């Protein structure tokens, strides 16, 4: 219980700072280095930050990383090098409103728009018809589910995505009662408009859960049992019931909601074992 309140407090501090219009802290040297290694592309006159690293020689596989709330692509920094040793290209972006990407206000942030931005990035990088592996976490899980839903449509402008999915730590939409923030939130300026994704998850639950249950794409969950957002063992039981064909990796008991940061080696091994299994 203490850890749950600690995470809520840590989340509340940056949100309060934004609400009070306090100046943001200067990026650390590590963040400045992360930014200098990336680039920007334009989506509707808005700048979207992304990183695109070439990796393994002889592999044509591409992995796209979708970060969670309220963080950024830097969440993947501890496993970045390990992924480049397996994939030909490793790509991550900061969603609109996050990280180094633009943060327009007021703005009607939505999961649908974030999915369109991911499609725009793939088009910008010339990967529209390339096999894509998606590795997602938290907020990014829902974006990934929307992309999967679009790939199932006959009229989809992209070729059907053949994407090995890996949901990291959480699988929103499997059971909304296990998600945080159950109360309706006002549709106001940032940050509250970004938080509308919680209401969007509930409103479009059938669409996004349906994408998971309808697909033949391999699905995998990497789960930290100490995750306060998706408590153990209830969440794992519900996930397996909803998606019985999905495989699951359960990390050590002390791993929580950010397994890629808390246990990068264990997380990377779990993901690569999944990828190498087909």
PDB file of N, CA, C and O in Angstrom, residues 67-145:
ATOM      1  N   UNK A  67       5.949   4.112 -25.479  1.00  0.00           N
ATOM      2  CA  UNK A  67       6.125   4.347 -24.048  1.00  0.00           C
ATOM      3  C   UNK A  67       4.794   4.567 -23.328  1.00  0.00           C
ATOM      4  O   UNK A  67       3.731   4.685 -23.930  1.00  0.00           O
ATOM      5  N   UNK A  68       4.875   4.669 -21.999  1.00  0.00           N
ATOM      6  CA  UNK A  68       3.694   4.817 -21.167  1.00  0.00           C
ATOM      7  C   UNK A  68       3.478   6.228 -20.655  1.00  0.00           C
ATOM      8  O   UNK A  68       4.147   7.180 -21.057  1.00  0.00           O
ATOM      9  N   UNK A  69       2.530   6.346 -19.744  1.00  0.00           N
ATOM     10  CA  UNK A  69       2.175   7.622 -19.108  1.00  0.00           C
ATOM     11  C   UNK A  69       2.828   7.669 -17.736  1.00  0.00           C
ATOM     12  O   UNK A  69       2.797   6.683 -17.000  1.00  0.00           O
ATOM     13  N   UNK A  70       3.392   8.796 -17.339  1.00  0.00           N
ATOM     14  CA  UNK A  70       3.468  10.101 -18.009  1.00  0.00           C
ATOM     15  C   UNK A  70       4.886  10.382 -18.495  1.00  0.00           C
ATOM     16  O   UNK A  70       5.405  11.475 -18.296  1.00  0.00           O
ATOM     17  N   UNK A  71       5.533   9.406 -19.093  1.00  0.00           N
ATOM     18  CA  UNK A  71       6.976   9.493 -19.337  1.00  0.00           C
ATOM     19  C   UNK A  71       7.306   9.723 -20.807  1.00  0.00           C
ATOM     20  O   UNK A  71       6.683  10.565 -21.450  1.00  0.00           O
ATOM     21  N   UNK A  72       8.266   8.996 -21.357  1.00  0.00           N
ATOM     22  CA  UNK A  72       8.736   9.278 -22.712  1.00  0.00           C
ATOM     23  C   UNK A  72       9.505   8.080 -23.243  1.00  0.00           C
ATOM     24  O   UNK A  72       9.631   7.044 -22.573  1.00  0.00           O
ATOM     25  N   UNK A  73      10.049   8.236 -24.434  1.00  0.00           N
ATOM     26  CA  UNK A  73      10.833   7.174 -25.060  1.00  0.00           C
ATOM     27  C   UNK A  73      12.069   6.801 -24.252  1.00  0.00           C
ATOM     28  O   UNK A  73      12.618   5.709 -24.414  1.00  0.00           O
ATOM     29  N   UNK A  74      12.486   7.690 -23.355  1.00  0.00           N
ATOM     30  CA  UNK A  74      13.672   7.406 -22.535  1.00  0.00           C
ATOM     31  C   UNK A  74      13.446   6.193 -21.630  1.00  0.00           C
ATOM     32  O   UNK A  74      14.407   5.614 -21.122  1.00  0.00           O
ATOM     33  N   UNK A  75      12.194   5.798 -21.437  1.00  0.00           N
ATOM     34  CA  UNK A  75      11.889   4.594 -20.668  1.00  0.00           C
ATOM     35  C   UNK A  75      12.596   3.357 -21.221  1.00  0.00           C
ATOM     36  O   UNK A  75      12.793   2.380 -20.503  1.00  0.00           O
ATOM     37  N   UNK A  76      12.940   3.406 -22.516  1.00  0.00           N
ATOM     38  CA  UNK A  76      13.547   2.246 -23.166  1.00  0.00           C
ATOM     39  C   UNK A  76      15.074   2.303 -23.187  1.00  0.00           C
ATOM     40  O   UNK A  76      15.716   1.441 -23.780  1.00  0.00           O
ATOM     41  N   UNK A  77      15.640   3.293 -22.546  1.00  0.00           N
ATOM     42  CA  UNK A  77      17.084   3.524 -22.670  1.00  0.00           C
ATOM     43  C   UNK A  77      17.924   2.357 -22.160  1.00  0.00           C
ATOM     44  O   UNK A  77      18.983   2.061 -22.720  1.00  0.00           O
ATOM     45  N   UNK A  78      17.474   1.685 -21.109  1.00  0.00           N
ATOM     46  CA  UNK A  78      18.285   0.626 -20.513  1.00  0.00           C
ATOM     47  C   UNK A  78      18.309  -0.655 -21.340  1.00  0.00           C
ATOM     48  O   UNK A  78      19.174  -1.513 -21.118  1.00  0.00           O
ATOM     49  N   UNK A  79      17.364  -0.811 -22.268  1.00  0.00           N
ATOM     50  CA  UNK A  79      17.369  -2.009 -23.110  1.00  0.00           C
ATOM     51  C   UNK A  79      17.668  -1.673 -24.570  1.00  0.00           C
ATOM     52  O   UNK A  79      17.641  -2.558 -25.426  1.00  0.00           O
ATOM     53  N   UNK A  80      17.953  -0.408 -24.847  1.00  0.00           N
ATOM     54  CA  UNK A  80      18.149   0.037 -26.233  1.00  0.00           C
ATOM     55  C   UNK A  80      19.297  -0.719 -26.908  1.00  0.00           C
ATOM     56  O   UNK A  80      19.139  -1.271 -28.008  1.00  0.00           O
ATOM     57  N   UNK A  81      20.428  -0.746 -26.257  1.00  0.00           N
ATOM     58  CA  UNK A  81      21.588  -1.413 -26.858  1.00  0.00           C
ATOM     59  C   UNK A  81      21.321  -2.900 -27.071  1.00  0.00           C
ATOM     60  O   UNK A  81      21.693  -3.472 -28.101  1.00  0.00           O
ATOM     61  N   UNK A  82      20.680  -3.529 -26.095  1.00  0.00           N
ATOM     62  CA  UNK A  82      20.359  -4.943 -26.244  1.00  0.00           C
ATOM     63  C   UNK A  82      19.431  -5.209 -27.419  1.00  0.00           C
ATOM     64  O   UNK A  82      19.584  -6.219 -28.127  1.00  0.00           O
ATOM     65  N   UNK A  83      18.483  -4.322 -27.658  1.00  0.00           N
ATOM     66  CA  UNK A  83      17.574  -4.483 -28.796  1.00  0.00           C
ATOM     67  C   UNK A  83      18.309  -4.301 -30.125  1.00  0.00           C
ATOM     68  O   UNK A  83      17.997  -4.986 -31.106  1.00  0.00           O
ATOM     69  N   UNK A  84      19.274  -3.394 -30.170  1.00  0.00           N
ATOM     70  CA  UNK A  84      20.007  -3.176 -31.428  1.00  0.00           C
ATOM     71  C   UNK A  84      20.860  -4.381 -31.794  1.00  0.00           C
ATOM     72  O   UNK A  84      21.264  -4.519 -32.955  1.00  0.00           O
ATOM     73  N   UNK A  85      21.152  -5.228 -30.845  1.00  0.00           N
ATOM     74  CA  UNK A  85      21.914  -6.435 -31.145  1.00  0.00           C
ATOM     75  C   UNK A  85      21.046  -7.534 -31.742  1.00  0.00           C
ATOM     76  O   UNK A  85      21.563  -8.531 -32.243  1.00  0.00           O
ATOM     77  N   UNK A  86      19.724  -7.347 -31.678  1.00  0.00           N
ATOM     78  CA  UNK A  86      18.792  -8.343 -32.232  1.00  0.00           C
ATOM     79  C   UNK A  86      18.035  -7.827 -33.450  1.00  0.00           C
ATOM     80  O   UNK A  86      17.758  -8.586 -34.396  1.00  0.00           O
ATOM     81  N   UNK A  87      17.727  -6.543 -33.481  1.00  0.00           N
ATOM     82  CA  UNK A  87      16.900  -5.987 -34.547  1.00  0.00           C
ATOM     83  C   UNK A  87      17.722  -5.130 -35.502  1.00  0.00           C
ATOM     84  O   UNK A  87      18.678  -4.474 -35.100  1.00  0.00           O
ATOM     85  N   UNK A  88      17.277  -5.120 -36.742  1.00  0.00           N
ATOM     86  CA  UNK A  88      17.935  -4.286 -37.753  1.00  0.00           C
ATOM     87  C   UNK A  88      17.736  -2.804 -37.471  1.00  0.00           C
ATOM     88  O   UNK A  88      18.647  -1.993 -37.649  1.00  0.00           O
ATOM     89  N   UNK A  89      16.534  -2.461 -37.018  1.00  0.00           N
ATOM     90  CA  UNK A  89      16.244  -1.078 -36.625  1.00  0.00           C
ATOM     91  C   UNK A  89      15.422  -1.059 -35.364  1.00  0.00           C
ATOM     92  O   UNK A  89      14.482  -1.849 -35.204  1.00  0.00           O
ATOM     93  N   UNK A  90      15.784  -0.142 -34.466  1.00  0.00           N
ATOM     94  CA  UNK A  90      15.063   0.060 -33.210  1.00  0.00           C
ATOM     95  C   UNK A  90      14.553   1.494 -33.214  1.00  0.00           C
ATOM     96  O   UNK A  90      15.342   2.441 -33.325  1.00  0.00           O
ATOM     97  N   UNK A  91      13.233   1.670 -33.081  1.00  0.00           N
ATOM     98  CA  UNK A  91      12.594   2.971 -33.248  1.00  0.00           C
ATOM     99  C   UNK A  91      11.703   3.257 -32.044  1.00  0.00           C
ATOM    100  O   UNK A  91      10.973   2.383 -31.573  1.00  0.00           O
ATOM    101  N   UNK A  92      11.795   4.464 -31.549  1.00  0.00           N
ATOM    102  CA  UNK A  92      10.912   4.901 -30.461  1.00  0.00           C
ATOM    103  C   UNK A  92      10.554   6.359 -30.693  1.00  0.00           C
ATOM    104  O   UNK A  92      11.322   7.117 -31.283  1.00  0.00           O
ATOM    105  N   UNK A  93       9.388   6.765 -30.212  1.00  0.00           N
ATOM    106  CA  UNK A  93       8.970   8.159 -30.327  1.00  0.00           C
ATOM    107  C   UNK A  93       8.451   8.643 -28.998  1.00  0.00           C
ATOM    108  O   UNK A  93       8.095   7.851 -28.115  1.00  0.00           O
ATOM    109  N   UNK A  94       8.429   9.953 -28.838  1.00  0.00           N
ATOM    110  CA  UNK A  94       7.711  10.592 -27.734  1.00  0.00           C
ATOM    111  C   UNK A  94       6.333  10.963 -28.258  1.00  0.00           C
ATOM    112  O   UNK A  94       6.211  11.719 -29.231  1.00  0.00           O
ATOM    113  N   UNK A  95       5.289  10.416 -27.657  1.00  0.00           N
ATOM    114  CA  UNK A  95       3.943  10.759 -28.092  1.00  0.00           C
ATOM    115  C   UNK A  95       3.717  12.270 -27.967  1.00  0.00           C
ATOM    116  O   UNK A  95       4.381  12.955 -27.189  1.00  0.00           O
ATOM    117  N   UNK A  96       2.783  12.767 -28.757  1.00  0.00           N
ATOM    118  CA  UNK A  96       2.398  14.171 -28.665  1.00  0.00           C
ATOM    119  C   UNK A  96       1.984  14.497 -27.230  1.00  0.00           C
ATOM    120  O   UNK A  96       1.186  13.789 -26.618  1.00  0.00           O
ATOM    121  N   UNK A  97       2.586  15.570 -26.678  1.00  0.00           N
ATOM    122  CA  UNK A  97       2.294  15.943 -25.305  1.00  0.00           C
ATOM    123  C   UNK A  97       3.264  15.361 -24.297  1.00  0.00           C
ATOM    124  O   UNK A  97       3.157  15.639 -23.100  1.00  0.00           O
ATOM    125  N   UNK A  98       4.232  14.574 -24.755  1.00  0.00           N
ATOM    126  CA  UNK A  98       5.173  13.903 -23.871  1.00  0.00           C
ATOM    127  C   UNK A  98       6.611  14.183 -24.301  1.00  0.00           C
ATOM    128  O   UNK A  98       6.884  14.460 -25.473  1.00  0.00           O
ATOM    129  N   UNK A  99       7.530  14.047 -23.341  1.00  0.00           N
ATOM    130  CA  UNK A  99       8.952  14.089 -23.659  1.00  0.00           C
ATOM    131  C   UNK A  99       9.363  15.328 -24.427  1.00  0.00           C
ATOM    132  O   UNK A  99       9.002  16.457 -24.077  1.00  0.00           O
ATOM    133  N   UNK A 100      10.115  15.116 -25.503  1.00  0.00           N
ATOM    134  CA  UNK A 100      10.621  16.220 -26.322  1.00  0.00           C
ATOM    135  C   UNK A 100       9.662  16.608 -27.452  1.00  0.00           C
ATOM    136  O   UNK A 100       9.959  17.531 -28.202  1.00  0.00           O
ATOM    137  N   UNK A 101       8.566  15.909 -27.587  1.00  0.00           N
ATOM    138  CA  UNK A 101       7.587  16.276 -28.613  1.00  0.00           C
ATOM    139  C   UNK A 101       6.795  17.506 -28.171  1.00  0.00           C
ATOM    140  O   UNK A 101       6.768  17.864 -26.987  1.00  0.00           O
ATOM    141  N   UNK A 102       6.156  18.172 -29.136  1.00  0.00           N
ATOM    142  CA  UNK A 102       5.371  19.359 -28.821  1.00  0.00           C
ATOM    143  C   UNK A 102       4.219  19.019 -27.879  1.00  0.00           C
ATOM    144  O   UNK A 102       3.718  17.884 -27.854  1.00  0.00           O
ATOM    145  N   UNK A 103       3.811  20.045 -27.131  1.00  0.00           N
ATOM    146  CA  UNK A 103       2.740  19.891 -26.145  1.00  0.00           C
ATOM    147  C   UNK A 103       1.707  21.005 -26.348  1.00  0.00           C
ATOM    148  O   UNK A 103       1.608  21.929 -25.551  1.00  0.00           O
ATOM    149  N   UNK A 104       0.947  20.943 -27.430  1.00  0.00           N
ATOM    150  CA  UNK A 104      -0.029  22.011 -27.700  1.00  0.00           C
ATOM    151  C   UNK A 104      -1.099  22.065 -26.622  1.00  0.00           C
ATOM    152  O   UNK A 104      -1.507  21.048 -26.070  1.00  0.00           O
ATOM    153  N   UNK A 105      -1.522  23.276 -26.318  1.00  0.00           N
ATOM    154  CA  UNK A 105      -2.599  23.475 -25.353  1.00  0.00           C
ATOM    155  C   UNK A 105      -3.403  24.708 -25.737  1.00  0.00           C
ATOM    156  O   UNK A 105      -2.813  25.722 -26.111  1.00  0.00           O
ATOM    157  N   UNK A 106      -4.707  24.648 -25.722  1.00  0.00           N
ATOM    158  CA  UNK A 106      -5.479  23.430 -25.462  1.00  0.00           C
ATOM    159  C   UNK A 106      -5.425  22.479 -26.656  1.00  0.00           C
ATOM    160  O   UNK A 106      -5.160  22.913 -27.791  1.00  0.00           O
ATOM    161  N   UNK A 107      -5.658  21.212 -26.389  1.00  0.00           N
ATOM    162  CA  UNK A 107      -5.603  20.216 -27.464  1.00  0.00           C
ATOM    163  C   UNK A 107      -6.402  18.998 -27.034  1.00  0.00           C
ATOM    164  O   UNK A 107      -6.334  18.592 -25.877  1.00  0.00           O
ATOM    165  N   UNK A 108      -7.152  18.436 -27.949  1.00  0.00           N
ATOM    166  CA  UNK A 108      -7.937  17.243 -27.654  1.00  0.00           C
ATOM    167  C   UNK A 108      -7.131  15.979 -27.862  1.00  0.00           C
ATOM    168  O   UNK A 108      -7.281  15.281 -28.875  1.00  0.00           O
ATOM    169  N   UNK A 109      -6.271  15.695 -26.921  1.00  0.00           N
ATOM    170  CA  UNK A 109      -5.419  14.508 -27.034  1.00  0.00           C
ATOM    171  C   UNK A 109      -6.268  13.236 -27.073  1.00  0.00           C
ATOM    172  O   UNK A 109      -7.238  13.103 -26.330  1.00  0.00           O
ATOM    173  N   UNK A 110      -5.874  12.294 -27.942  1.00  0.00           N
ATOM    174  CA  UNK A 110      -6.616  11.040 -28.015  1.00  0.00           C
ATOM    175  C   UNK A 110      -5.695   9.901 -28.417  1.00  0.00           C
ATOM    176  O   UNK A 110      -4.667  10.104 -29.078  1.00  0.00           O
ATOM    177  N   UNK A 111      -6.083   8.693 -28.031  1.00  0.00           N
ATOM    178  CA  UNK A 111      -5.356   7.493 -28.437  1.00  0.00           C
ATOM    179  C   UNK A 111      -5.379   7.352 -29.952  1.00  0.00           C
ATOM    180  O   UNK A 111      -4.396   6.927 -30.571  1.00  0.00           O
ATOM    181  N   UNK A 112      -6.485   7.737 -30.566  1.00  0.00           N
ATOM    182  CA  UNK A 112      -6.606   7.626 -32.024  1.00  0.00           C
ATOM    183  C   UNK A 112      -5.564   8.493 -32.726  1.00  0.00           C
ATOM    184  O   UNK A 112      -4.932   8.071 -33.698  1.00  0.00           O
ATOM    185  N   UNK A 113      -5.389   9.708 -32.243  1.00  0.00           N
ATOM    186  CA  UNK A 113      -4.397  10.588 -32.850  1.00  0.00           C
ATOM    187  C   UNK A 113      -2.988  10.051 -32.634  1.00  0.00           C
ATOM    188  O   UNK A 113      -2.157  10.098 -33.555  1.00  0.00           O
ATOM    189  N   UNK A 114      -2.700   9.531 -31.452  1.00  0.00           N
ATOM    190  CA  UNK A 114      -1.364   8.981 -31.197  1.00  0.00           C
ATOM    191  C   UNK A 114      -1.079   7.813 -32.128  1.00  0.00           C
ATOM    192  O   UNK A 114       0.043   7.675 -32.638  1.00  0.00           O
ATOM    193  N   UNK A 115      -2.076   6.973 -32.400  1.00  0.00           N
ATOM    194  CA  UNK A 115      -1.886   5.867 -33.340  1.00  0.00           C
ATOM    195  C   UNK A 115      -1.620   6.385 -34.746  1.00  0.00           C
ATOM    196  O   UNK A 115      -0.780   5.838 -35.476  1.00  0.00           O
ATOM    197  N   UNK A 116      -2.314   7.441 -35.127  1.00  0.00           N
ATOM    198  CA  UNK A 116      -2.083   8.047 -36.441  1.00  0.00           C
ATOM    199  C   UNK A 116      -0.677   8.628 -36.533  1.00  0.00           C
ATOM    200  O   UNK A 116      -0.028   8.565 -37.586  1.00  0.00           O
ATOM    201  N   UNK A 117      -0.184   9.179 -35.434  1.00  0.00           N
ATOM    202  CA  UNK A 117       1.184   9.700 -35.408  1.00  0.00           C
ATOM    203  C   UNK A 117       2.188   8.576 -35.591  1.00  0.00           C
ATOM    204  O   UNK A 117       3.182   8.731 -36.323  1.00  0.00           O
ATOM    205  N   UNK A 118       1.947   7.426 -34.966  1.00  0.00           N
ATOM    206  CA  UNK A 118       2.838   6.280 -35.160  1.00  0.00           C
ATOM    207  C   UNK A 118       2.835   5.851 -36.619  1.00  0.00           C
ATOM    208  O   UNK A 118       3.896   5.586 -37.217  1.00  0.00           O
ATOM    209  N   UNK A 119       1.650   5.797 -37.219  1.00  0.00           N
ATOM    210  CA  UNK A 119       1.569   5.469 -38.649  1.00  0.00           C
ATOM    211  C   UNK A 119       2.328   6.495 -39.482  1.00  0.00           C
ATOM    212  O   UNK A 119       3.025   6.147 -40.446  1.00  0.00           O
ATOM    213  N   UNK A 120       2.210   7.773 -39.104  1.00  0.00           N
ATOM    214  CA  UNK A 120       2.921   8.828 -39.817  1.00  0.00           C
ATOM    215  C   UNK A 120       4.421   8.668 -39.706  1.00  0.00           C
ATOM    216  O   UNK A 120       5.164   8.911 -40.678  1.00  0.00           O
ATOM    217  N   UNK A 121       4.899   8.265 -38.539  1.00  0.00           N
ATOM    218  CA  UNK A 121       6.337   8.040 -38.365  1.00  0.00           C
ATOM    219  C   UNK A 121       6.812   6.881 -39.235  1.00  0.00           C
ATOM    220  O   UNK A 121       7.866   6.977 -39.899  1.00  0.00           O
ATOM    221  N   UNK A 122       6.045   5.793 -39.281  1.00  0.00           N
ATOM    222  CA  UNK A 122       6.427   4.659 -40.123  1.00  0.00           C
ATOM    223  C   UNK A 122       6.464   5.057 -41.599  1.00  0.00           C
ATOM    224  O   UNK A 122       7.351   4.650 -42.348  1.00  0.00           O
ATOM    225  N   UNK A 123       5.505   5.876 -41.999  1.00  0.00           N
ATOM    226  CA  UNK A 123       5.495   6.367 -43.381  1.00  0.00           C
ATOM    227  C   UNK A 123       6.695   7.278 -43.636  1.00  0.00           C
ATOM    228  O   UNK A 123       7.362   7.173 -44.667  1.00  0.00           O
ATOM    229  N   UNK A 124       6.991   8.158 -42.684  1.00  0.00           N
ATOM    230  CA  UNK A 124       8.127   9.076 -42.788  1.00  0.00           C
ATOM    231  C   UNK A 124       9.438   8.313 -42.926  1.00  0.00           C
ATOM    232  O   UNK A 124      10.340   8.740 -43.670  1.00  0.00           O
ATOM    233  N   UNK A 125       9.548   7.173 -42.252  1.00  0.00           N
ATOM    234  CA  UNK A 125      10.779   6.379 -42.278  1.00  0.00           C
ATOM    235  C   UNK A 125      10.798   5.352 -43.410  1.00  0.00           C
ATOM    236  O   UNK A 125      11.742   4.559 -43.510  1.00  0.00           O
ATOM    237  N   UNK A 126       9.770   5.353 -44.244  1.00  0.00           N
ATOM    238  CA  UNK A 126       9.721   4.426 -45.365  1.00  0.00           C
ATOM    239  C   UNK A 126       9.426   2.997 -44.959  1.00  0.00           C
ATOM    240  O   UNK A 126       9.840   2.056 -45.652  1.00  0.00           O
ATOM    241  N   UNK A 127       8.694   2.826 -43.867  1.00  0.00           N
ATOM    242  CA  UNK A 127       8.443   1.487 -43.326  1.00  0.00           C
ATOM    243  C   UNK A 127       6.979   1.085 -43.423  1.00  0.00           C
ATOM    244  O   UNK A 127       6.531   0.195 -42.699  1.00  0.00           O
ATOM    245  N   UNK A 128       6.271   1.736 -44.313  1.00  0.00           N
ATOM    246  CA  UNK A 128       4.826   1.497 -44.388  1.00  0.00           C
ATOM    247  C   UNK A 128       4.492   0.024 -44.627  1.00  0.00           C
ATOM    248  O   UNK A 128       3.531  -0.501 -44.088  1.00  0.00           O
ATOM    249  N   UNK A 129       5.287  -0.674 -45.444  1.00  0.00           N
ATOM    250  CA  UNK A 129       4.999  -2.064 -45.783  1.00  0.00           C
ATOM    251  C   UNK A 129       5.983  -3.037 -45.143  1.00  0.00           C
ATOM    252  O   UNK A 129       6.059  -4.193 -45.538  1.00  0.00           O
ATOM    253  N   UNK A 130       6.718  -2.564 -44.163  1.00  0.00           N
ATOM    254  CA  UNK A 130       7.716  -3.385 -43.489  1.00  0.00           C
ATOM    255  C   UNK A 130       7.079  -4.160 -42.336  1.00  0.00           C
ATOM    256  O   UNK A 130       6.174  -3.653 -41.659  1.00  0.00           O
ATOM    257  N   UNK A 131       7.563  -5.381 -42.113  1.00  0.00           N
ATOM    258  CA  UNK A 131       7.129  -6.136 -40.936  1.00  0.00           C
ATOM    259  C   UNK A 131       7.548  -5.369 -39.688  1.00  0.00           C
ATOM    260  O   UNK A 131       8.702  -4.971 -39.554  1.00  0.00           O
ATOM    261  N   UNK A 132       6.596  -5.155 -38.777  1.00  0.00           N
ATOM    262  CA  UNK A 132       6.850  -4.349 -37.584  1.00  0.00           C
ATOM    263  C   UNK A 132       6.568  -5.169 -36.327  1.00  0.00           C
ATOM    264  O   UNK A 132       5.524  -5.812 -36.210  1.00  0.00           O
ATOM    265  N   UNK A 133       7.497  -5.142 -35.404  1.00  0.00           N
ATOM    266  CA  UNK A 133       7.280  -5.682 -34.066  1.00  0.00           C
ATOM    267  C   UNK A 133       6.974  -4.512 -33.141  1.00  0.00           C
ATOM    268  O   UNK A 133       7.709  -3.522 -33.136  1.00  0.00           O
ATOM    269  N   UNK A 134       5.906  -4.623 -32.375  1.00  0.00           N
ATOM    270  CA  UNK A 134       5.542  -3.560 -31.446  1.00  0.00           C
ATOM    271  C   UNK A 134       5.816  -4.005 -30.014  1.00  0.00           C
ATOM    272  O   UNK A 134       5.382  -5.077 -29.585  1.00  0.00           O
ATOM    273  N   UNK A 135       6.530  -3.159 -29.291  1.00  0.00           N
ATOM    274  CA  UNK A 135       6.798  -3.376 -27.875  1.00  0.00           C
ATOM    275  C   UNK A 135       6.229  -2.174 -27.129  1.00  0.00           C
ATOM    276  O   UNK A 135       6.656  -1.042 -27.352  1.00  0.00           O
ATOM    277  N   UNK A 136       5.243  -2.414 -26.268  1.00  0.00           N
ATOM    278  CA  UNK A 136       4.504  -1.289 -25.701  1.00  0.00           C
ATOM    279  C   UNK A 136       4.380  -1.405 -24.195  1.00  0.00           C
ATOM    280  O   UNK A 136       4.506  -2.483 -23.610  1.00  0.00           O
ATOM    281  N   UNK A 137       4.096  -0.251 -23.580  1.00  0.00           N
ATOM    282  CA  UNK A 137       3.966  -0.182 -22.130  1.00  0.00           C
ATOM    283  C   UNK A 137       2.872   0.810 -21.749  1.00  0.00           C
ATOM    284  O   UNK A 137       2.808   1.908 -22.290  1.00  0.00           O
ATOM    285  N   UNK A 138       1.969   0.408 -20.840  1.00  0.00           N
ATOM    286  CA  UNK A 138       1.033   1.326 -20.210  1.00  0.00           C
ATOM    287  C   UNK A 138       0.201   2.082 -21.260  1.00  0.00           C
ATOM    288  O   UNK A 138      -0.527   1.455 -22.020  1.00  0.00           O
ATOM    289  N   UNK A 139       0.283   3.391 -21.309  1.00  0.00           N
ATOM    290  CA  UNK A 139      -0.423   4.210 -22.307  1.00  0.00           C
ATOM    291  C   UNK A 139      -0.169   3.682 -23.722  1.00  0.00           C
ATOM    292  O   UNK A 139      -1.077   3.628 -24.555  1.00  0.00           O
ATOM    293  N   UNK A 140       1.085   3.299 -23.967  1.00  0.00           N
ATOM    294  CA  UNK A 140       1.441   2.776 -25.285  1.00  0.00           C
ATOM    295  C   UNK A 140       0.730   1.490 -25.632  1.00  0.00           C
ATOM    296  O   UNK A 140       0.537   1.184 -26.816  1.00  0.00           O
ATOM    297  N   UNK A 141       0.323   0.704 -24.608  1.00  0.00           N
ATOM    298  CA  UNK A 141      -0.446  -0.507 -24.880  1.00  0.00           C
ATOM    299  C   UNK A 141      -1.729  -0.185 -25.629  1.00  0.00           C
ATOM    300  O   UNK A 141      -2.127  -0.885 -26.559  1.00  0.00           O
ATOM    301  N   UNK A 142      -2.417   0.870 -25.191  1.00  0.00           N
ATOM    302  CA  UNK A 142      -3.686   1.223 -25.812  1.00  0.00           C
ATOM    303  C   UNK A 142      -3.477   1.732 -27.233  1.00  0.00           C
ATOM    304  O   UNK A 142      -4.274   1.441 -28.129  1.00  0.00           O
ATOM    305  N   UNK A 143      -2.403   2.478 -27.452  1.00  0.00           N
ATOM    306  CA  UNK A 143      -2.061   2.905 -28.815  1.00  0.00           C
ATOM    307  C   UNK A 143      -1.798   1.673 -29.687  1.00  0.00           C
ATOM    308  O   UNK A 143      -2.247   1.598 -30.838  1.00  0.00           O
ATOM    309  N   UNK A 144      -1.080   0.703 -29.122  1.00  0.00           N
ATOM    310  CA  UNK A 144      -0.797  -0.524 -29.861  1.00  0.00           C
ATOM    311  C   UNK A 144      -2.081  -1.282 -30.191  1.00  0.00           C
ATOM    312  O   UNK A 144      -2.233  -1.831 -31.298  1.00  0.00           O
ATOM    313  N   UNK A 145      -3.028  -1.300 -29.258  1.00  0.00           N
ATOM    314  CA  UNK A 145      -4.298  -1.967 -29.521  1.00  0.00           C
ATOM    315  C   UNK A 145      -5.065  -1.284 -30.646  1.00  0.00           C
ATOM    316  O   UNK A 145      -5.710  -1.955 -31.466  1.00  0.00           O
TER     317      UNK A 145
END
